[in-house]
Each structure stands twice: as C-alpha cells, then as structure tokens.
Tab-separated table of C-alpha atoms in Angstrom:
chain	number	residue	atom	x	y	z
A	262	MET	CA	4.321	-26.455	14.482
A	263	SER	CA	0.791	-24.969	15.974
A	264	SER	CA	1.218	-23.304	19.348
A	265	LEU	CA	-2.595	-23.852	19.639
A	266	SER	CA	-3.357	-26.468	22.282
A	267	SER	CA	-5.170	-29.442	21.325
A	268	PRO	CA	-8.694	-28.622	21.145
A	269	GLN	CA	-8.040	-25.463	19.431
A	270	ALA	CA	-6.142	-27.014	16.803
A	271	GLY	CA	-8.575	-29.901	16.289
A	272	LEU	CA	-11.108	-26.869	15.771
A	273	LEU	CA	-8.948	-25.582	13.548
A	274	GLU	CA	-8.206	-28.394	11.505
A	275	LYS	CA	-11.967	-28.928	11.108
A	276	VAL	CA	-12.131	-25.094	9.666
A	277	PHE	CA	-9.479	-25.944	7.136
A	278	ARG	CA	-10.967	-29.300	5.836
A	279	TYR	CA	-14.010	-27.579	5.746
A	280	MET	CA	-12.273	-24.843	3.485
A	281	ASP	CA	-10.747	-26.996	1.562
A	282	LEU	CA	-14.154	-28.748	1.080
A	283	HIS	CA	-15.976	-25.628	-0.209
A	284	GLN	CA	-13.100	-23.852	-1.878
A	285	ASP	CA	-15.103	-23.549	-5.321
A	286	GLU	CA	-17.981	-21.792	-3.143
A	287	CYS	CA	-15.335	-19.489	-2.603
A	288	VAL	CA	-14.597	-18.631	-5.742
A	289	GLN	CA	-17.672	-17.483	-6.905
A	290	LEU	CA	-18.480	-13.968	-6.826
A	291	PRO	CA	-21.939	-13.332	-6.868
A	292	ASP	CA	-23.306	-10.578	-8.790
A	293	GLY	CA	-23.260	-6.951	-7.370
A	294	GLN	CA	-25.215	-3.834	-7.506
A	295	THR	CA	-22.835	-0.438	-8.161
A	296	LEU	CA	-23.504	2.716	-6.181
A	297	PRO	CA	-22.695	6.253	-7.557
A	298	ILE	CA	-21.541	7.250	-3.965
A	299	PRO	CA	-21.054	3.554	-2.021
A	300	PRO	CA	-21.460	3.988	1.818
A	301	ILE	CA	-19.001	2.740	4.091
A	302	ILE	CA	-20.038	-0.311	5.479
A	303	LEU	CA	-19.523	-1.112	9.730
A	304	ALA	CA	-20.344	-4.245	10.868
A	305	GLU	CA	-19.883	-6.438	13.959
A	306	LEU	CA	-20.377	-10.227	15.045
A	307	GLY	CA	-19.809	-10.667	18.324
A	308	ASN	CA	-19.616	-8.638	21.526
A	309	ALA	CA	-18.352	-11.323	24.254
A	310	PRO	CA	-15.964	-9.260	26.854
A	311	GLU	CA	-13.735	-12.067	27.749
A	312	ARG	CA	-12.809	-12.685	23.511
A	313	PRO	CA	-10.680	-9.636	22.018
A	314	THR	CA	-12.278	-7.662	18.877
A	315	VAL	CA	-9.947	-7.890	15.898
A	316	CYS	CA	-11.641	-5.433	12.891
A	317	PHE	CA	-11.216	-5.665	9.159
A	318	TYR	CA	-10.328	-2.957	6.691
A	319	GLY	CA	-10.884	-3.879	3.268
A	320	HIS	CA	-12.091	-1.835	0.006
A	321	LEU	CA	-14.285	-2.745	-2.947
A	322	ASP	CA	-13.358	0.018	-5.700
A	323	VAL	CA	-11.277	-1.072	-8.284
A	324	GLN	CA	-9.538	0.763	-11.148
A	325	PRO	CA	-11.162	1.052	-14.158
A	326	ALA	CA	-9.899	-1.764	-16.249
A	327	ALA	CA	-11.288	-3.003	-20.284
A	328	GLN	CA	-10.114	-6.171	-21.852
A	329	ALA	CA	-9.106	-4.040	-24.991
A	330	ASN	CA	-6.172	-2.684	-23.043
A	331	GLY	CA	-4.306	-5.480	-22.931
A	332	TRP	CA	-6.505	-8.213	-20.505
A	333	LEU	CA	-6.700	-11.608	-21.868
A	334	THR	CA	-10.154	-12.009	-20.223
A	335	ASP	CA	-12.793	-10.234	-19.258
A	336	PRO	CA	-11.690	-8.136	-16.501
A	337	TYR	CA	-14.913	-7.871	-14.484
A	338	THR	CA	-15.282	-11.778	-14.864
A	339	LEU	CA	-13.719	-13.695	-12.511
A	340	THR	CA	-11.371	-16.514	-14.497
A	341	GLU	CA	-9.490	-19.591	-13.670
A	342	VAL	CA	-6.584	-20.086	-15.997
A	343	ASP	CA	-3.697	-22.290	-14.426
A	344	GLY	CA	-4.535	-21.900	-10.539
A	345	LYS	CA	-4.529	-18.642	-11.149
A	346	LEU	CA	-8.072	-16.171	-10.389
A	347	TYR	CA	-8.250	-13.406	-12.973
A	348	GLY	CA	-9.961	-10.265	-12.469
A	349	ARG	CA	-9.796	-6.563	-11.873
A	350	GLY	CA	-9.878	-6.335	-7.860
A	351	ALA	CA	-8.551	-10.132	-7.213
A	352	THR	CA	-6.011	-9.427	-5.143
A	353	ASP	CA	-6.472	-5.192	-4.920
A	354	ASN	CA	-8.720	-5.944	-2.635
A	355	LYS	CA	-11.712	-8.161	-3.439
A	356	GLY	CA	-10.003	-11.352	-2.616
A	357	PRO	CA	-8.530	-10.554	1.081
A	358	VAL	CA	-12.391	-8.945	1.421
A	359	LEU	CA	-13.751	-12.238	0.951
A	360	ALA	CA	-11.376	-14.586	2.304
A	361	TRP	CA	-12.232	-12.366	5.376
A	362	MET	CA	-15.535	-13.260	5.227
A	363	ASN	CA	-14.570	-17.069	4.556
A	364	ALA	CA	-12.596	-17.435	7.564
A	365	VAL	CA	-15.913	-16.233	9.628
A	366	GLY	CA	-18.346	-17.708	7.550
A	367	ALA	CA	-16.903	-21.608	8.183
A	368	PHE	CA	-16.919	-20.867	11.933
A	369	ARG	CA	-20.319	-19.933	11.253
A	370	ALA	CA	-21.500	-22.934	8.920
A	371	LEU	CA	-19.861	-25.604	11.219
A	372	GLU	CA	-21.502	-24.042	13.799
A	373	GLU	CA	-18.531	-23.614	15.530
A	374	ASP	CA	-17.976	-19.995	17.969
A	375	LEU	CA	-15.819	-17.402	16.459
A	376	PRO	CA	-13.100	-17.327	19.044
A	377	VAL	CA	-12.947	-13.728	18.815
A	378	ASN	CA	-15.093	-10.766	18.190
A	379	VAL	CA	-15.236	-9.473	14.310
A	380	LYS	CA	-15.825	-6.260	13.021
A	381	PHE	CA	-15.834	-5.009	9.820
A	382	ILE	CA	-15.033	-1.546	7.987
A	383	ILE	CA	-15.702	-1.859	4.319
A	384	GLU	CA	-15.171	1.444	1.700
A	385	GLY	CA	-15.823	1.731	-1.621
A	386	MET	CA	-13.961	4.924	-2.602
A	387	GLU	CA	-10.292	4.057	-1.323
A	388	GLU	CA	-8.944	4.255	-5.625
A	389	ALA	CA	-10.719	7.598	-4.984
A	390	GLY	CA	-8.654	8.974	-1.841
A	391	SER	CA	-10.747	7.297	0.733
A	392	VAL	CA	-13.782	10.035	0.443
A	393	ALA	CA	-15.021	11.352	4.142
A	394	LEU	CA	-13.468	7.974	5.804
A	395	GLU	CA	-11.198	9.802	7.736
A	396	GLU	CA	-13.926	11.902	9.191
A	397	LEU	CA	-15.551	8.528	10.012
A	398	VAL	CA	-13.060	6.875	12.122
A	399	GLU	CA	-12.410	9.910	13.690
A	400	ARG	CA	-16.238	10.454	14.741
A	401	GLU	CA	-16.509	6.857	15.568
A	402	LYS	CA	-13.117	5.877	17.875
A	403	ASP	CA	-15.169	6.227	21.084
A	404	GLY	CA	-18.044	3.982	19.444
A	405	PHE	CA	-17.911	1.768	17.040
A	406	PHE	CA	-13.588	1.736	17.344
A	407	SER	CA	-13.774	1.893	21.133
A	408	GLY	CA	-13.334	-1.517	22.022
A	409	VAL	CA	-11.326	-3.119	18.943
A	410	ASP	CA	-7.864	-4.658	19.839
A	411	CYS	CA	-6.392	-4.840	16.782
A	412	ILE	CA	-7.153	-3.379	13.037
A	413	VAL	CA	-6.119	-5.892	10.056
A	414	ILE	CA	-5.308	-4.195	6.786
A	415	SER	CA	-4.489	-6.808	3.952
A	416	ASP	CA	-4.236	-4.282	0.956
A	417	ASN	CA	-0.307	-5.472	0.044
A	418	LEU	CA	1.338	-8.090	-1.566
A	419	TRP	CA	4.343	-10.140	-0.319
A	420	VAL	CA	7.865	-9.195	-1.745
A	421	SER	CA	8.001	-12.961	-3.268
A	422	GLN	CA	6.230	-15.606	-5.553
A	423	ARG	CA	6.149	-18.144	-2.848
A	424	THR	CA	6.973	-17.085	0.918
A	425	PRO	CA	4.160	-15.074	2.717
A	426	ALA	CA	5.133	-11.765	4.935
A	427	LEU	CA	4.138	-9.300	7.364
A	428	ILE	CA	4.367	-5.829	6.664
A	429	TYR	CA	5.370	-3.506	9.434
A	430	GLY	CA	5.870	0.061	7.639
A	431	THR	CA	4.999	1.951	4.722
A	432	ARG	CA	6.137	5.295	3.356
A	433	GLY	CA	4.350	8.640	3.248
A	434	ASN	CA	3.470	11.220	0.439
A	435	SER	CA	4.303	14.729	-0.466
A	436	TYR	CA	2.997	15.795	-3.594
A	437	PHE	CA	4.088	18.883	-5.325
A	438	THR	CA	3.339	21.137	-7.986
A	439	VAL	CA	5.519	23.855	-9.527
A	440	GLU	CA	4.104	26.391	-12.186
A	441	VAL	CA	6.124	28.317	-14.173
A	442	ARG	CA	4.368	31.125	-16.051
A	443	CYS	CA	4.956	33.839	-18.581
A	444	ARG	CA	1.434	34.481	-20.280
A	445	ASP	CA	-1.795	32.435	-20.245
A	446	GLN	CA	-1.463	32.082	-24.382
A	447	ASP	CA	1.321	29.870	-25.915
A	448	PHE	CA	3.782	31.567	-28.483
A	449	HIS	CA	5.004	30.845	-31.829
A	450	SER	CA	8.913	29.389	-31.477
A	451	GLY	CA	9.709	31.427	-34.887
A	452	THR	CA	8.373	34.755	-33.608
A	453	PHE	CA	9.285	34.554	-29.948
A	454	GLY	CA	11.891	31.712	-30.205
A	455	GLY	CA	15.400	33.290	-28.806
A	456	ILE	CA	14.046	36.636	-27.042
A	457	LEU	CA	12.183	34.926	-23.917
A	458	HIS	CA	13.038	33.103	-20.859
A	459	GLU	CA	10.964	30.340	-21.787
A	460	PRO	CA	8.722	28.778	-18.952
A	461	MET	CA	9.399	25.360	-20.236
A	462	ALA	CA	13.232	25.778	-20.172
A	463	ASP	CA	13.003	26.968	-17.007
A	464	LEU	CA	10.511	23.865	-15.598
A	465	VAL	CA	13.113	21.737	-16.802
A	466	ALA	CA	15.687	23.222	-15.043
A	467	LEU	CA	13.773	23.326	-11.910
A	468	LEU	CA	12.601	19.098	-12.272
A	469	GLY	CA	16.268	18.360	-13.075
A	470	SER	CA	17.811	20.141	-9.923
A	471	LEU	CA	15.640	17.599	-7.464
A	472	THR	CA	17.987	14.247	-8.231
A	473	ASP	CA	20.800	13.294	-9.550
A	474	SER	CA	21.728	10.152	-12.336
A	475	SER	CA	21.918	7.955	-8.891
A	476	GLY	CA	18.509	8.786	-7.352
A	477	HIS	CA	19.724	10.835	-4.780
A	478	ILE	CA	17.738	13.814	-4.005
A	479	LEU	CA	19.630	17.122	-4.247
A	480	ILE	CA	17.211	18.798	-1.780
A	481	PRO	CA	19.146	20.371	1.409
A	482	GLY	CA	18.798	18.826	4.474
A	483	ILE	CA	16.029	16.475	3.468
A	484	TYR	CA	17.681	13.147	4.755
A	485	ASP	CA	18.475	15.312	8.181
A	486	HIS	CA	15.252	13.604	10.190
A	487	VAL	CA	15.639	9.842	8.319
A	488	ALA	CA	15.472	7.484	11.201
A	489	PRO	CA	19.045	5.848	11.067
A	490	VAL	CA	19.187	1.695	10.206
A	491	THR	CA	19.701	-0.459	13.238
A	492	GLU	CA	21.686	-3.760	13.404
A	493	GLU	CA	18.525	-5.162	13.923
A	494	GLU	CA	16.701	-3.831	11.522
A	495	ARG	CA	19.999	-4.534	8.772
A	496	ASP	CA	19.930	-7.956	9.918
A	497	MET	CA	15.841	-8.095	9.026
A	498	TYR	CA	16.930	-7.397	5.210
A	499	SER	CA	19.358	-10.119	5.294
A	500	THR	CA	17.104	-13.082	5.664
A	501	ILE	CA	13.812	-11.741	3.185
A	502	GLU	CA	13.681	-13.543	0.345
A	503	LEU	CA	14.211	-12.102	-3.150
A	504	ASP	CA	15.367	-13.465	-6.374
A	505	LEU	CA	17.095	-10.121	-8.159
A	506	ASP	CA	17.036	-11.585	-11.298
A	507	GLU	CA	13.353	-12.862	-10.992
A	508	TYR	CA	12.276	-9.385	-9.528
A	509	ARG	CA	13.891	-7.285	-12.754
A	510	ASN	CA	13.043	-9.886	-15.722
A	511	SER	CA	9.811	-9.512	-13.977
A	512	SER	CA	9.306	-5.600	-14.020
A	513	GLN	CA	11.142	-5.368	-17.412
A	514	VAL	CA	13.550	-3.490	-16.182
A	515	LYS	CA	17.343	-3.655	-17.532
A	516	LYS	CA	19.437	-2.595	-14.042
A	517	PHE	CA	17.987	-1.135	-10.966
A	518	LEU	CA	20.000	1.748	-9.345
A	519	PHE	CA	21.747	-0.993	-6.620
A	520	ASP	CA	23.183	-4.304	-7.176
A	521	THR	CA	22.370	-6.028	-3.974
A	522	LYS	CA	19.041	-7.196	-2.196
A	523	GLU	CA	19.629	-5.248	1.095
A	524	GLU	CA	20.036	-1.525	-1.035
A	525	ILE	CA	17.364	-2.342	-3.159
A	526	LEU	CA	15.002	-2.708	-0.650
A	527	MET	CA	15.968	-0.262	2.050
A	528	HIS	CA	15.496	2.298	-1.269
A	529	LEU	CA	12.121	0.817	-1.373
A	530	TRP	CA	11.231	1.049	1.703
A	531	ARG	CA	13.134	2.576	4.535
A	532	TYR	CA	14.428	5.780	2.538
A	533	PRO	CA	12.896	8.979	1.268
A	534	SER	CA	12.595	8.323	-2.741
A	535	LEU	CA	11.324	11.519	-5.542
A	536	SER	CA	9.598	10.887	-8.660
A	537	ILE	CA	8.860	12.983	-11.455
A	538	HIS	CA	5.350	12.231	-12.310
A	539	GLY	CA	4.742	15.016	-15.486
A	540	ILE	CA	4.455	18.498	-16.871
A	541	GLU	CA	0.644	19.866	-17.383
A	542	GLY	CA	0.644	22.414	-20.674
A	543	ALA	CA	3.292	21.095	-22.752
A	544	PHE	CA	2.818	19.744	-26.489
A	545	ASP	CA	2.257	15.855	-26.059
A	546	GLU	CA	0.387	14.690	-28.951
A	547	PRO	CA	1.856	13.093	-31.506
A	548	GLY	CA	3.310	15.379	-34.788
A	549	THR	CA	5.070	19.097	-34.753
A	550	LYS	CA	4.405	21.699	-33.411
A	551	THR	CA	6.661	24.783	-32.866
A	552	VAL	CA	5.256	25.807	-30.022
A	553	ILE	CA	6.175	27.562	-26.874
A	554	PRO	CA	4.318	26.900	-23.847
A	555	GLY	CA	3.129	29.877	-22.291
A	556	ARG	CA	2.752	28.288	-18.825
A	557	VAL	CA	3.847	24.921	-17.410
A	558	THR	CA	3.026	23.109	-14.801
A	559	GLY	CA	5.781	20.166	-13.125
A	560	LYS	CA	4.159	17.630	-10.787
A	561	PHE	CA	6.655	15.643	-8.640
A	562	SER	CA	6.296	13.796	-4.906
A	563	ILE	CA	8.534	12.630	-1.991
A	564	ARG	CA	7.898	9.203	-0.760
A	565	LEU	CA	8.455	9.868	3.150
A	566	VAL	CA	9.612	7.787	5.902
A	567	PRO	CA	10.436	8.287	9.636
A	568	HIS	CA	10.874	10.249	11.054
A	569	MET	CA	10.452	12.868	7.716
A	570	ASN	CA	8.378	15.823	8.952
A	571	ILE	CA	6.015	17.055	6.100
A	572	SER	CA	5.603	20.538	6.899
A	573	VAL	CA	9.459	20.704	7.124
A	574	VAL	CA	9.698	18.968	3.734
A	575	GLU	CA	7.438	21.579	2.372
A	576	LYS	CA	9.477	24.435	3.577
A	577	GLN	CA	12.863	22.647	2.336
A	578	VAL	CA	11.574	21.780	-1.268
A	579	LYS	CA	9.981	25.300	-1.848
A	580	GLN	CA	13.616	27.139	-0.362
A	581	HIS	CA	15.345	24.858	-2.915
A	582	LEU	CA	13.432	25.273	-6.049
A	583	GLN	CA	13.148	29.304	-5.159
A	584	TYR	CA	16.930	29.108	-4.884
A	585	ILE	CA	17.463	27.314	-8.523
A	586	PHE	CA	14.559	29.649	-9.787
A	587	ASN	CA	16.773	32.988	-8.808
A	588	GLN	CA	20.091	31.390	-9.872
A	589	ARG	CA	18.284	31.437	-13.580
A	590	ASN	CA	17.222	35.320	-13.717
A	591	SER	CA	14.698	34.119	-15.132
A	592	SER	CA	11.603	37.236	-15.790
A	593	ASN	CA	8.629	34.590	-15.338
A	594	GLN	CA	7.207	33.859	-12.058
A	595	MET	CA	6.747	30.374	-10.579
A	596	ALA	CA	4.513	28.551	-7.678
A	597	VAL	CA	5.341	26.022	-5.753
A	598	SER	CA	2.293	23.968	-3.882
A	599	MET	CA	2.021	21.129	-2.219
A	600	VAL	CA	-1.303	19.875	-3.101
A	601	LEU	CA	-0.760	16.588	-0.722
A	602	GLY	CA	0.776	15.706	2.668
A	603	LEU	CA	0.378	12.003	3.901
A	604	HIS	CA	2.367	10.632	6.960
A	605	PRO	CA	4.605	7.376	7.023
A	606	TRP	CA	2.998	4.246	9.255
A	607	ILE	CA	5.542	1.906	11.193
A	608	ALA	CA	4.056	-0.743	13.618
A	609	ASN	CA	5.146	-2.399	16.933
A	610	ILE	CA	6.191	-5.615	15.600
A	611	LYS	CA	6.757	-6.862	19.228
A	612	GLY	CA	2.629	-6.173	19.751
A	613	HIS	CA	0.610	-9.372	20.403
A	614	GLN	CA	-1.138	-9.059	16.586
A	615	TYR	CA	2.186	-9.265	14.828
A	616	LEU	CA	3.211	-12.634	17.260
A	617	ALA	CA	-0.358	-14.266	16.513
A	618	ALA	CA	-0.416	-13.310	12.341
A	619	GLU	CA	3.682	-15.377	12.687
A	620	ARG	CA	2.327	-18.291	14.498
A	621	ALA	CA	-0.720	-18.586	12.027
A	622	ILE	CA	1.788	-17.865	9.206
A	623	LYS	CA	3.773	-21.102	10.567
A	624	THR	CA	0.567	-23.144	10.947
A	625	VAL	CA	-0.970	-22.615	7.515
A	626	PHE	CA	2.406	-22.345	5.199
A	627	GLY	CA	4.866	-23.948	7.205
A	628	THR	CA	7.354	-21.126	6.936
A	629	GLU	CA	8.514	-18.107	8.895
A	630	PRO	CA	6.999	-14.793	7.367
A	631	ASP	CA	9.547	-12.313	5.910
A	632	MET	CA	9.033	-9.021	7.670
A	633	ILE	CA	8.898	-6.251	5.391
A	634	ARG	CA	7.995	-2.532	4.590
A	635	ASP	CA	5.446	-1.331	1.790
A	636	GLY	CA	7.206	1.596	-0.115
A	637	SER	CA	3.578	2.908	-1.372
A	638	THR	CA	1.444	4.671	1.209
A	639	ILE	CA	-1.423	3.521	2.758
A	640	PRO	CA	-3.430	6.515	4.850
A	641	ILE	CA	-5.726	4.232	6.825
A	642	ALA	CA	-3.145	2.956	8.670
A	643	LYS	CA	-1.858	6.007	10.186
A	644	THR	CA	-5.484	6.967	10.637
A	645	PHE	CA	-6.573	4.257	12.767
A	646	GLN	CA	-3.034	4.493	14.900
A	647	ASP	CA	-3.671	8.236	15.403
A	648	ILE	CA	-6.894	6.846	17.269
A	649	GLN	CA	-4.672	4.597	19.041
A	650	LYS	CA	-5.500	1.452	17.842
A	651	SER	CA	-2.868	-1.038	17.141
A	652	VAL	CA	-2.794	-2.126	12.952
A	653	LEU	CA	-1.426	-5.525	11.252
A	654	MET	CA	-1.010	-5.792	7.581
A	655	LEU	CA	-1.546	-9.368	6.673
A	656	PRO	CA	-1.093	-9.223	3.119
A	657	LEU	CA	-2.243	-12.591	1.089
A	658	GLY	CA	-1.400	-11.601	-2.546
A	659	ALA	CA	1.924	-12.274	-3.890
A	660	VAL	CA	4.506	-10.372	-5.618
A	661	ASP	CA	3.619	-10.945	-9.400
A	662	ASP	CA	-0.080	-10.558	-8.991
A	663	GLY	CA	0.029	-6.873	-10.587
A	664	GLU	CA	-2.586	-4.659	-8.540
A	665	HIS	CA	-3.363	-1.528	-10.731
A	666	SER	CA	-2.126	-3.906	-14.053
A	667	GLN	CA	-3.761	-5.526	-16.990
A	668	ASN	CA	-4.363	-9.728	-15.986
A	669	GLU	CA	-4.615	-8.778	-12.206
A	670	LYS	CA	-4.534	-11.810	-10.609
A	671	ILE	CA	-4.883	-13.884	-7.453
A	672	ASN	CA	-3.173	-17.508	-6.785
A	673	ARG	CA	-6.051	-19.669	-6.029
A	674	ARG	CA	-3.649	-21.344	-3.082
A	675	ASN	CA	-2.748	-17.551	-1.982
A	676	TYR	CA	-6.935	-16.817	-1.767
A	677	ILE	CA	-7.590	-20.248	0.069
A	678	GLU	CA	-4.558	-20.803	2.203
A	679	GLY	CA	-5.315	-16.982	2.890
A	680	SER	CA	-8.922	-17.372	4.447
A	681	LYS	CA	-7.499	-20.453	6.371
A	682	LEU	CA	-4.559	-18.039	7.650
A	683	PHE	CA	-7.085	-15.388	9.027
A	684	ALA	CA	-9.321	-18.466	10.718
A	685	ALA	CA	-5.892	-19.299	12.428
A	686	PHE	CA	-5.305	-16.048	13.398
A	687	PHE	CA	-8.486	-15.636	15.099
A	688	LEU	CA	-7.824	-18.425	17.296
A	689	GLU	CA	-4.072	-17.141	17.893
A	690	MET	CA	-5.553	-13.770	18.934
A	691	ALA	CA	-7.329	-15.516	21.377
A	692	GLN	CA	-5.238	-17.571	22.754
A	693	LEU	CA	-2.849	-15.133	23.538
A	694	HIS	CA	-5.436	-12.539	24.901
A	695	GLY	CA	-6.404	-15.307	27.159
A	696	MET	CA	-3.061	-15.888	28.499
A	697	ALA	CA	-2.558	-12.115	28.680
A	698	GLY	CA	-5.669	-12.179	30.867
A	699	THR	CA	-4.370	-14.716	33.163
A	700	SER	CA	-0.986	-13.111	33.430
A	701	ALA	CA	-3.018	-10.063	34.587
C-alpha cells in the first residue's frame, strides 16, 4: 500500500507505465568511450529550495573479464537470456547507475516536474581504490554537497534472490603484511635444509596463530571493542529471508562454520573476521623445486565492525605476532605493516531516507524489505558520513548476480522494477520533506 497522496500516486502510476512501455530502450547500452584516467563526474538537475536534494553515487568501471575465462557470453556485450541481463558491470555498478537515470528520465519524458532536486557523483576508479575521490568529497563538502539531504549508494546486493533489502551497515578493513627474512636469495634445501630457521616455517607458524579452526580470532583483545548485540538487532536477523541450503549450494560450500541463519549472518556482518590471502616469495608454480625461500611475505586482513579502532587493532596485531615470533627463537627478521585501514559504517535506520526507501519498496515490490548489513567494505559511505551527510544503501541486485565473477548479471525484473523503485523513492522523500517542513 502506497503512503503517497492521490495526486502523487497517480503520477507514480504514470511514471511506472512509461517505464514498462519503454523498458527495452532502458536495456540498450550505448557504445562508450574508454578513457585512460576517467574523471569524476558531478552533475545536478534542479535547485528548488522547497524540495529535498538527493544525490546518487555510482561507478562505471568494472573488473577485468574475458569470455575465455568461463563466460557463456561476451562479457562486454549486454546479452539477455531467460530474463537475465549478462555482462560485466550489469549489477556492479552500471545497471544501478542506469536505473537511477531511467527514473530521472521518465519524469523528464513525461514533462513532469521532478519531486526532488537530483545530483550525481559518478566515478571510474572504484575498482582501483577510488583514486582522488576522498579528496574531491572533502574539497566539495561546502560546495557541491552543501545542500544534499541524503546520498544513495546502490553498489550492493540483496541477501536473497527474491526479497528486496535495505543495507544499514558495512564492515571496515585492516590489511596487513608480515615479512620474514633470512636473506634476499633462496637456499638449496639439500645444502641448507636442517641447519636454518626457515622463513617459510616461521611465516606458517605466524599465520597459523591468527585464528582457530572455528574462525575465532586469537589475537588478544581483538573483540574488546566490538559493539554488543541488542535484542532489537537480534530480532532483525530472525526476520531476514535466507534459505541456508540454497545459500550453501550456490556458494559451492560443503559446510559453513555455523548452523543457523542468525549465526551465519551475524558472523558475516557484525562480528570481525580474519582472512589469509596469500604468500609472496614462495614457490607456487607447477612441478617440484627444492628451494628454501630466503624471504617470504604473508598477507591477511581483518574485517572491522563498530566500535573497533583501527590504530588499536594495528597495535594488537603487531604485539601478537611479535610474541609468537619471539617464542620461536628464530634468527630471522620479522616486519609487520598495516597497508590499509578502512573504517566500518553504520547508518541511522530511523532517518527519513530509510523510511522513504522502505515505503518505496512496499509500493513497487509489495513487501517489507530485509534490513541487512554488508560484510564487505565500501569506504565512500564513511567518507560521506564524515562530511555530515546521511547515507542510504539501496541495492537492486539479487544475491546470485555474481559481481566480480564470471557470468555477472542483473535480472531484467530487478533492473526495471529498480528503476521504478528510485522514482517512488523520489516521491516518498519529497512527501517526508514536506511533512517535516509543515511540522517545523
């Protein structure tokens, strides 16, 4: 049931009808120009002071892809199969960017006033770390962003294939390297094996000391500042739609570390996790090579959650690894570095942007959204929050879209209904803004 007034509901129905009639035009992707270093695009439409201003963040760059690597279709030619739109960037993030433009374009095509002022910030370097984006946001906080009421990010996925979702939190990330060095040259294991403190043996022991077999992080104090679980939060997990068998099968995993939906979601979203990513300097090619690496570097990261402090985590990690290394009485040298430190993000779900999005989802999809978090890291959300802007994460893609993977897709339904969702969101934000103005 829509919360909009009769005139607004009539306008929304008109916009939806236009999108349905022109959905094939929405699916056609124009040929684009490739730029070596793409600029960050700032755009705006409308500046009526009585209307709220919503800003959309998106990115147009994608992960590399080649059909020879397992794609069923050309990854750079949008191809529809059984209601699924396949192509690199279909869900991450070109599809949502186009859906936002479709919503704006429908009002313009029907010669109807947009109920909100609209701004865009579109970048082309997200997959490479959003080069220069944070500096631009800080520089424009009193300029381009000064009148923005909320910023919408649609760079995530639902947790199911059917139920839409709103995301209100993401984890941060601290990425570490630990180097163990004897010398810069490798050794012959027949000549030196048995008389050295081998760097690889030291490194394996260090990495093995980080977690136990259940995934619990063994670094002393690491959980001390994790926000406690409230009853309200616990209740939210119980209402989320997640078929564990479907999730496990689609992930091609025999068994997860936890058996219940609630435990799995909490350990994905609101507890820290530690992952070991690789070892640099070790022999990893096919065949046999009787070498003792003279220097090796292990790489691991910790996904951070509220209210973990990055500098405290860095100190805890270094102290722990130094303690383990000292216990080995090794003559090698060890060096630990934190090469990346990104904060977690959490939103106020009582804000107007979340209420407007929830109402829009009910209007378009006829159901309540799952209120979820995202276990990954989206640094720009915290950057926007740091300049005192409300952020909304409003995903369009389903859990099986395969972002960053072969055969990435977005369902036609998600794409077209997602375009309608943005249009409904405009109207809901305008209505809530008007009510706030009246009460003031």
